[in-house]
Coordinates of C-alpha atoms and ligand atoms in Angstrom, one line a residue:
X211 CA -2.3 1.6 -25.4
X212 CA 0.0 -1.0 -24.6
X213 CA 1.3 -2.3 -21.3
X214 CA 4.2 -3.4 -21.0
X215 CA 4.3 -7.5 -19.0
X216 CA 6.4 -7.4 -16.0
X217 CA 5.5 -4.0 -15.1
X218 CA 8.1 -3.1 -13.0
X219 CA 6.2 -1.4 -9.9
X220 CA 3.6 -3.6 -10.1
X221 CA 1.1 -1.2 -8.5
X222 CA -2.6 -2.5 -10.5
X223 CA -4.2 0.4 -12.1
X224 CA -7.4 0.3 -10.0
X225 CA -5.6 0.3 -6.5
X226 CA -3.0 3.1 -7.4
X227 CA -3.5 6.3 -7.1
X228 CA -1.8 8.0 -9.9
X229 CA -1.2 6.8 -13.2
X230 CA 2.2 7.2 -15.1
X231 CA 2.5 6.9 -18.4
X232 CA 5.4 6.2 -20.7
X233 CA 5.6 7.0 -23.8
X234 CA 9.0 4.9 -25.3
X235 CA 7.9 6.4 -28.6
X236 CA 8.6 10.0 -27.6
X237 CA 11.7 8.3 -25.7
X238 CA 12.9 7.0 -29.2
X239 CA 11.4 10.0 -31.0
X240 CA 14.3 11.9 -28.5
X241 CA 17.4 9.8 -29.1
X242 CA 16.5 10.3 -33.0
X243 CA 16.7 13.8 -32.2
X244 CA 19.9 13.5 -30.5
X245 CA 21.7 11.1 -33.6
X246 CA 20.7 14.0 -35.7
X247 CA 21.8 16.9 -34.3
X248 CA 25.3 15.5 -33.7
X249 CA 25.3 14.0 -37.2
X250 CA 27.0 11.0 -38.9
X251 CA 30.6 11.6 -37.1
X252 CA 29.4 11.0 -33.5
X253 CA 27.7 8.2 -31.8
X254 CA 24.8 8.9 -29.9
X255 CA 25.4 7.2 -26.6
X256 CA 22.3 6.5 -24.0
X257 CA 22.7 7.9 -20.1
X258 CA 20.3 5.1 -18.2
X259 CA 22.0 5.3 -14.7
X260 CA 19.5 6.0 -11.6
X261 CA 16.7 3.4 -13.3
X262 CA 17.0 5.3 -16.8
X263 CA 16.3 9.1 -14.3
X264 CA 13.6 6.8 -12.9
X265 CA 11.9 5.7 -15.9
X266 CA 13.1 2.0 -15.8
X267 CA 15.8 0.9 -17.2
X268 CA 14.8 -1.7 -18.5
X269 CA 11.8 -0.6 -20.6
X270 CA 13.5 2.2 -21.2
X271 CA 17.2 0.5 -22.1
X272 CA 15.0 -2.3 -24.5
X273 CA 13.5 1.3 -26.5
X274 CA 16.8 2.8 -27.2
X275 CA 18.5 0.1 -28.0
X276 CA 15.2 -0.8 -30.7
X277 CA 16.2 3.1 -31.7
X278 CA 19.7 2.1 -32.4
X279 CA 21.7 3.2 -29.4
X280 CA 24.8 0.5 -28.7
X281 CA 26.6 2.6 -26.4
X282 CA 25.2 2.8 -22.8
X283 CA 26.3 4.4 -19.7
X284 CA 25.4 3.9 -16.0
X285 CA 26.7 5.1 -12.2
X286 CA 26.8 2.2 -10.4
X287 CA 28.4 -1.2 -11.5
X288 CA 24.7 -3.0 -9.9
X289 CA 23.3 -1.1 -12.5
X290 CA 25.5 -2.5 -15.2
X291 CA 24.8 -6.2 -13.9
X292 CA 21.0 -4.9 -14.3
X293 CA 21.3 -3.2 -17.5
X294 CA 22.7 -6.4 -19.0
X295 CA 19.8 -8.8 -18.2
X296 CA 18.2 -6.6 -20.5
X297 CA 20.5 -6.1 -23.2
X298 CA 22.2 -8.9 -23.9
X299 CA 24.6 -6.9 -26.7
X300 CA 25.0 -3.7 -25.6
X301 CA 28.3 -2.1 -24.2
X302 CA 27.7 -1.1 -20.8
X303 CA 30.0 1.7 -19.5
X304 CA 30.7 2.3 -15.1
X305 CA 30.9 6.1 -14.5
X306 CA 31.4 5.4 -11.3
X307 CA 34.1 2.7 -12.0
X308 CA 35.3 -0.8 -10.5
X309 CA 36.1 -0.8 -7.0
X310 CA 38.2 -2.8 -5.4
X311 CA 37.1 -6.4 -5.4
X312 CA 34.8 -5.6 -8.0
X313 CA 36.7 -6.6 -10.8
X314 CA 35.1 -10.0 -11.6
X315 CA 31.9 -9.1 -12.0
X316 CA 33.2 -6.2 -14.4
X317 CA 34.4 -9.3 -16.2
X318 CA 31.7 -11.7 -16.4
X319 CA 29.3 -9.0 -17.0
X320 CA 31.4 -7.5 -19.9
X321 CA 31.3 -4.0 -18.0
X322 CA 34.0 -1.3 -19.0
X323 CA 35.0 0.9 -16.2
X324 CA 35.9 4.6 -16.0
X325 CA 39.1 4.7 -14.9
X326 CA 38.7 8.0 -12.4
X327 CA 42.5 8.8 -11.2
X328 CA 46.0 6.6 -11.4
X329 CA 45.1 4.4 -8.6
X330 CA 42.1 2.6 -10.8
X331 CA 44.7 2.6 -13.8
X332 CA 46.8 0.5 -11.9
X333 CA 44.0 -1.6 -10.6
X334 CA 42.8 -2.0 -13.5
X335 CA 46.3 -2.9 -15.6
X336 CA 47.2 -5.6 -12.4
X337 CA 43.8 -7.3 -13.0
X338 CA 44.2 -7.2 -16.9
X339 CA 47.7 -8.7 -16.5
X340 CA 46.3 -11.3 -14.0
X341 CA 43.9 -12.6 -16.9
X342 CA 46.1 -12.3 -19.3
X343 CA 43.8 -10.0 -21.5
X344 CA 43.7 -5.9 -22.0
X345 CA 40.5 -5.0 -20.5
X346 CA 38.6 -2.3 -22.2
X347 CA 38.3 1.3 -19.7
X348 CA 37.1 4.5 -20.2
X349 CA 39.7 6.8 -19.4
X350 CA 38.0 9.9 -17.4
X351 CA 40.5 13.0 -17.3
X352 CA 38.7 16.3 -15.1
X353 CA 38.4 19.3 -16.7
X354 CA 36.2 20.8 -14.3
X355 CA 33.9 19.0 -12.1
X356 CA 36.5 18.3 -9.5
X357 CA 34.5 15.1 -8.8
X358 CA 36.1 12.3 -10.7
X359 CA 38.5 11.8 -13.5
X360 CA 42.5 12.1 -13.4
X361 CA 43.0 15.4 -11.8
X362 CA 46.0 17.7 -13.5
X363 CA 48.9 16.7 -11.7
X364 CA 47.7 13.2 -12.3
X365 CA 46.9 13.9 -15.8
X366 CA 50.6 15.3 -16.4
X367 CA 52.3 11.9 -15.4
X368 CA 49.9 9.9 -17.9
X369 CA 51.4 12.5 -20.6
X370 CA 54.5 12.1 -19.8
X371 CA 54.9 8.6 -19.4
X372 CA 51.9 7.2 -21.2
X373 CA 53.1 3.5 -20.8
X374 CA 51.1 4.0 -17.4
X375 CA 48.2 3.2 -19.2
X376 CA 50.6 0.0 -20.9
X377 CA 48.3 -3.3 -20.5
X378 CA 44.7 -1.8 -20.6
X379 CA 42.4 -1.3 -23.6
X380 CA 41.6 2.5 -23.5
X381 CA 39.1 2.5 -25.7
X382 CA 37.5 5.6 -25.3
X383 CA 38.9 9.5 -23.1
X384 CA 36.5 11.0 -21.7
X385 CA 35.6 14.3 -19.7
X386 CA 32.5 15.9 -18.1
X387 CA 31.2 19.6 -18.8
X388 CA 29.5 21.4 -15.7
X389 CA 28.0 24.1 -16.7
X390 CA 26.8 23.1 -20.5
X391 CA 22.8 24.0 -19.7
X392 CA 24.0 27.7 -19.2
X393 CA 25.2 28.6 -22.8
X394 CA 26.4 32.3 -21.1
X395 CA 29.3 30.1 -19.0
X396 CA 32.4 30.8 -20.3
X397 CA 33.2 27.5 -18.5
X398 CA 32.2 25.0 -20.9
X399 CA 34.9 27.2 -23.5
X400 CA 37.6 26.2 -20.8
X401 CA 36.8 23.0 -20.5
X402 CA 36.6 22.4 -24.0
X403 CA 40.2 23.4 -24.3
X404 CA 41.7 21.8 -21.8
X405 CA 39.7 18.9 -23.3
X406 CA 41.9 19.3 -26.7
X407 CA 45.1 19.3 -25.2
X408 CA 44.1 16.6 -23.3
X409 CA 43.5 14.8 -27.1
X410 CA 46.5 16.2 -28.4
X411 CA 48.7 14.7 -25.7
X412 CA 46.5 11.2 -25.6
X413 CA 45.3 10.8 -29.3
X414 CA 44.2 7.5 -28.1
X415 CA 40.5 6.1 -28.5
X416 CA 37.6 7.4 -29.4
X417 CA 36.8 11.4 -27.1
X418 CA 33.8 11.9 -25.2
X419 CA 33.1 15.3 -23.8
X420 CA 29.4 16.4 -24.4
X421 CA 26.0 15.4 -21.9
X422 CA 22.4 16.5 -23.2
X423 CA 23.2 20.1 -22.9
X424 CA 26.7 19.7 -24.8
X425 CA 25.1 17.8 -27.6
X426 CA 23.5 21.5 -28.2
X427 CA 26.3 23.4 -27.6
X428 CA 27.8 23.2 -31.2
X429 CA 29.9 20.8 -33.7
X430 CA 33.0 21.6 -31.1
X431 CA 31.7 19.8 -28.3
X432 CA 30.5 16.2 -30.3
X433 CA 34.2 14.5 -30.8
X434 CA 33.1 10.7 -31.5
X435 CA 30.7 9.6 -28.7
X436 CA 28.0 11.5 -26.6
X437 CA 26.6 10.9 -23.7
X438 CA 22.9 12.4 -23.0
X439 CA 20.4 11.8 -20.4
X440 CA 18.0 13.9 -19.3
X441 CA 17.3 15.6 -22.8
X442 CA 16.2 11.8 -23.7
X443 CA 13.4 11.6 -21.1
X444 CA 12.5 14.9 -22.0
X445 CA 13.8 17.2 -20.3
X446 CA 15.0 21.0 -21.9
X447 CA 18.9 20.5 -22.6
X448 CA 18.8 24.1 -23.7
X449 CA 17.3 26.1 -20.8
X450 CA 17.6 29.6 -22.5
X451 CA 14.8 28.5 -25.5
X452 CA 12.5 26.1 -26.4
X453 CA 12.6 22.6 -25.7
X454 CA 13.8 20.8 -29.0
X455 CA 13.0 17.5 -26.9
X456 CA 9.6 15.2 -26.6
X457 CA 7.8 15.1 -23.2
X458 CA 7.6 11.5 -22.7
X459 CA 5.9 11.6 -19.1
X460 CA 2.3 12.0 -18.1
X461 CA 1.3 11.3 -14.4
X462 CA -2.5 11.7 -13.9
X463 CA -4.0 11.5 -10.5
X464 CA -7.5 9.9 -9.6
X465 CA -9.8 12.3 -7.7
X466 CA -10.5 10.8 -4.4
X467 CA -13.0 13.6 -2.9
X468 CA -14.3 16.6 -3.6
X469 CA -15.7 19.1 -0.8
X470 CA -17.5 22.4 -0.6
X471 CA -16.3 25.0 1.6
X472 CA -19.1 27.5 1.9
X473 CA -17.6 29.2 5.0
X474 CA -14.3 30.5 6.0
X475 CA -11.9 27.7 6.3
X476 CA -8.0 26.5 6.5
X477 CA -6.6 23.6 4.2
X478 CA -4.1 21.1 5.3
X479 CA -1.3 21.0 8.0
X480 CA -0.4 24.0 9.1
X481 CA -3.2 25.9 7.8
X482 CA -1.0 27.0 5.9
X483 CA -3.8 28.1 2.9
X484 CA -6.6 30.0 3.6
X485 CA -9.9 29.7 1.6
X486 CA -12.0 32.9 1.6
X487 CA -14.7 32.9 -0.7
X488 CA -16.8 29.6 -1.3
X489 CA -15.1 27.0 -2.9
X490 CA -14.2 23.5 -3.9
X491 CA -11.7 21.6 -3.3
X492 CA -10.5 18.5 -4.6
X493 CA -8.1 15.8 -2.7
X494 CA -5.7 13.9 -4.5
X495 CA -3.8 10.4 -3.7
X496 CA -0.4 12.1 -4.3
X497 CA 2.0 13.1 -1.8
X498 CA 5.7 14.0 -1.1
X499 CA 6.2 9.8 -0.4
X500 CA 5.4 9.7 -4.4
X501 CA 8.1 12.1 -5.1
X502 CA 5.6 15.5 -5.5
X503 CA 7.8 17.3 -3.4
X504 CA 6.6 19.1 -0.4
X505 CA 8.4 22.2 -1.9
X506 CA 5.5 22.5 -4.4
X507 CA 2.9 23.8 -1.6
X508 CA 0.8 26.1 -2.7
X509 CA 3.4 26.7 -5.5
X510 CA 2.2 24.0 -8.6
X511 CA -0.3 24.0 -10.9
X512 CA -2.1 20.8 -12.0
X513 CA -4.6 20.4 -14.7
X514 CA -8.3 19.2 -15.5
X515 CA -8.4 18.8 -19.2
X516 CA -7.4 22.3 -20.4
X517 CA -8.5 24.5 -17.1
X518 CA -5.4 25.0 -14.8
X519 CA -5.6 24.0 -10.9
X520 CA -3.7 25.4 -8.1
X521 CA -2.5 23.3 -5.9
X522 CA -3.7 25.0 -2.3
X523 CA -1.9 24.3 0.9
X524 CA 0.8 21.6 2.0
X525 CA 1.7 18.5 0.0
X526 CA 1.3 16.2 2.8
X527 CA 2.9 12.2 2.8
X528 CA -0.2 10.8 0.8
X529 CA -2.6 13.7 -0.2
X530 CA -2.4 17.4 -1.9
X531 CA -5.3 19.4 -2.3
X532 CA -6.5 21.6 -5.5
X533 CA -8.6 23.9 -6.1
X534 CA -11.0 23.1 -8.4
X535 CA -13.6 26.4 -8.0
X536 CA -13.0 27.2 -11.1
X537 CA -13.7 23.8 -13.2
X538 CA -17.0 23.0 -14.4
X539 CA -18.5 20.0 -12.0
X540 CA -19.2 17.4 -14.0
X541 CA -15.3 17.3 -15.1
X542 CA -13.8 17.2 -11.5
X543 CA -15.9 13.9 -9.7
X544 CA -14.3 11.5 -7.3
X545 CA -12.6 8.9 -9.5
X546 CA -11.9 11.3 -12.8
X547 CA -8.4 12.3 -13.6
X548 CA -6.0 15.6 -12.8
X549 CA -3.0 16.0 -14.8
X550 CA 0.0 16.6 -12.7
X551 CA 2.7 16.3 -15.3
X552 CA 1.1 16.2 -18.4
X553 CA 1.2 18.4 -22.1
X554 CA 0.1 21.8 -20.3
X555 CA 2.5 21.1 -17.5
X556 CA 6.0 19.6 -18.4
X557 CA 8.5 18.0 -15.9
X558 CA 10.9 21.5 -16.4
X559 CA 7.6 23.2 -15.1
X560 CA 7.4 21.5 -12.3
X561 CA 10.8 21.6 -11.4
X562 CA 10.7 25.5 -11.4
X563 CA 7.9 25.3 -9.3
X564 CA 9.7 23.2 -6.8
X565 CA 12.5 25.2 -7.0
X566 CA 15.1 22.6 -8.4
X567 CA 15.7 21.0 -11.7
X568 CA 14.1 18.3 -13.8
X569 CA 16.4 15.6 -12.9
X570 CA 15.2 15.3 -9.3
X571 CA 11.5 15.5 -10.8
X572 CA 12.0 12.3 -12.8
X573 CA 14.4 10.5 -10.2
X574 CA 12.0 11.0 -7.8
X575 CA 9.2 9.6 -9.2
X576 CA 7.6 7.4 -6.9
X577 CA 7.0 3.1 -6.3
X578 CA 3.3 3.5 -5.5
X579 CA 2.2 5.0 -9.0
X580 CA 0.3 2.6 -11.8
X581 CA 2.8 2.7 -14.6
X582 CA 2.0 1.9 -18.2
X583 CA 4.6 2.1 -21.5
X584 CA 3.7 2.4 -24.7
X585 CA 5.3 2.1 -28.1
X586 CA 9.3 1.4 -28.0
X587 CA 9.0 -1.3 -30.8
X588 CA 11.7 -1.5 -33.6
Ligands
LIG92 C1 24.9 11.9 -15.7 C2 26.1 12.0 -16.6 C3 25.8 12.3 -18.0 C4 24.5 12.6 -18.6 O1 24.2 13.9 -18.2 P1 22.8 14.7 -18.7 O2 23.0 16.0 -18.2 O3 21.7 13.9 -18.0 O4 22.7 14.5 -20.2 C5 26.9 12.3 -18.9 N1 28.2 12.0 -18.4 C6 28.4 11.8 -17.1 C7 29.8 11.6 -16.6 C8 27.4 11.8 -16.2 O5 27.6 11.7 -14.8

């Protein structure tokens, strides 16, 4: 097992609480997975906005790039700026675009904006024609979201006139499916129309229409360039059957205590779990501050080796409680190991546990945990 130098929480193994491990192996093993599935006539881009869905971007941006990705895509533009320390070569899309006053750093970062409605066109175009160069933009038309992207009416004027968009470099349209992880939608049929005559009226670029879930939608949704997240960290992009994706997260938690209750007793705040029959219970350095969301109380299951753990009352700031009654001693002692996320127990479990989705699992992931990353090489 290999650690990564510069680790970026910098918590030391023996004075964390919970390990986390990485494993940039499965992270490639998942963009390979990706390239395939959309084949030969569609780049598989790289999503690595919120700290690669809390990963690190920079570990995380060095292994896809060493699995071939060249096209990557953040929110933020300070992500960009971060995203390029790392990767020296890569092109570095904005989804969020260049604000106001942000321009220059676009430019000395080599950053490409979405362009999200007519009033970022023209931004844009005045800066391009300030410096005397066509800036390269992604051109980001809605078809859905009602978020960002050239809305229709605004979308009609770039058709009819399309010397609007005279003076930028649009090298790539783009659009945004929102309902692609429920293959019963009919949305994602609606948008992908739309999204053609959107094409047909703007044949310009390269198109990019389809996220993680889209990638699995079928050969309709690809068009040149994809954009996937989640699916590369792991999580299902295809909620309705089995995960075609690697789990690439393990988060283990060191015992800290271990008690017997021999007569009737409460757990926790609230008393909110009530234990009956004698039992022991084990106390974990993992709370809602680390991103284990309160919501799982009394709700998640953890695991010791291959024996499954409830966890018993309320996830608390620092601590969570398990019951451990049913795991043989000598495998549950103060300083040995709980999975929380682990092969028995993926992020998407979790996340239906908590009652939301595996995105906020991963983003959440907390600063006080031990991390180690292995693999990623060439
Ligand atoms: C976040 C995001 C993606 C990636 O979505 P996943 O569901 O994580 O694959 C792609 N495109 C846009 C515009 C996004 O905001």
């Amino acid at each position: 097992m290999t650690e990564t130098a510069g680790n970026p929480s910098g918590v030391d193994a023996q004075l964390a609480g919970a390990t986390l491990t990485i494993d940039l192996d499965a992270l490639q093993a998942n963009y390979r997975t990706i390239a395939k599935t959309l084949g030969s006539g569609t780049i598989a881009g790289a999503v690595v906005k919120a700290d690669a869905y809390g990963l690190g971007i920079g570990p995380a941006g060095r292994a896809l790039w060493n699995a071939g990705a060249r096209e990557f895509f953040v929110a933020h533009p300070s992500e960009g700026v971060a995203l390029r320390g790392h990767l020296p070569e890569a092109r570095i899309h904005i989804l969020n675009g260049a604000h106001a006053g942000a321009e220059d750093a676009f430019r000395e970062h080599r950053l490409i904006p979405a362009l999200n409605c007519l009033g970022d066109v023209e931004r844009w175009r005045a800066y391009s024609t300030k410096i005397g160069e066509a800036l390269p933009a992604v051109l980001h038309v809605d078809t859905g979201m009602c978020r960002l992207g050239l809305d229709r009416t605004e979308f009609k004027r770039v058709a009819a006139d399309p010397s609007l968009l005279d003076g930028v470099n649009i090298e790539t349209v783009m659009s945004h499916l929102a309902s692609a992880d429920d293959a019963a939608s009919p949305q994602s049929a609606e948008q992908l129309a739309y999204f053609r005559e959107i094409r047909k009226a703007l044949p310009l670029g390269r198109a990019s229409f389809a996220n993680s879930s889209g990638v699995f939608l079928g050969p309709d949704y690809r068009f040149d360039l994809a954009r996937p997240g989640v699916a590369l960290y792991g999580v299902n992009p295809t909620p309705h059957t089995t995960n075609p994706m690697a789990q690439v997260i393990r988060l283990q938690a060191k015992i800290l205590q271990v008690r017997n209750v021999d007569s009737p007793e409460t757990v926790g705040y609230g008393a909110s779990h009530q234990v009956v029959e004698p039992s022991r219970i084990a106390t974990l350095p993992v709370g809602y501050a680390d991103g284990y969301l309160r919501s799982l109380s009394s709700r998640a299951k953890a695991y010791i080796g291959d024996n499954e753990v409830p966890i018993v009352g309320r996830v608390s700031m620092d601590l969570i409680t398990v019951d451990v009654t049913a795991v043989p001693e000598a495998l549950c002692r103060p300083g040995m190991t709980v999975d929380l996320i682990g092969q028995h127990h993926t992020v998407d479990d979790l996340a239906a546990e908590a009652g939301t989705i595996g995105y906020e699992i991963l983003t959440s992931l907390g600063r006080r945990y031990h991390r180690v990353y292995t693999g990623g090489a060439e």
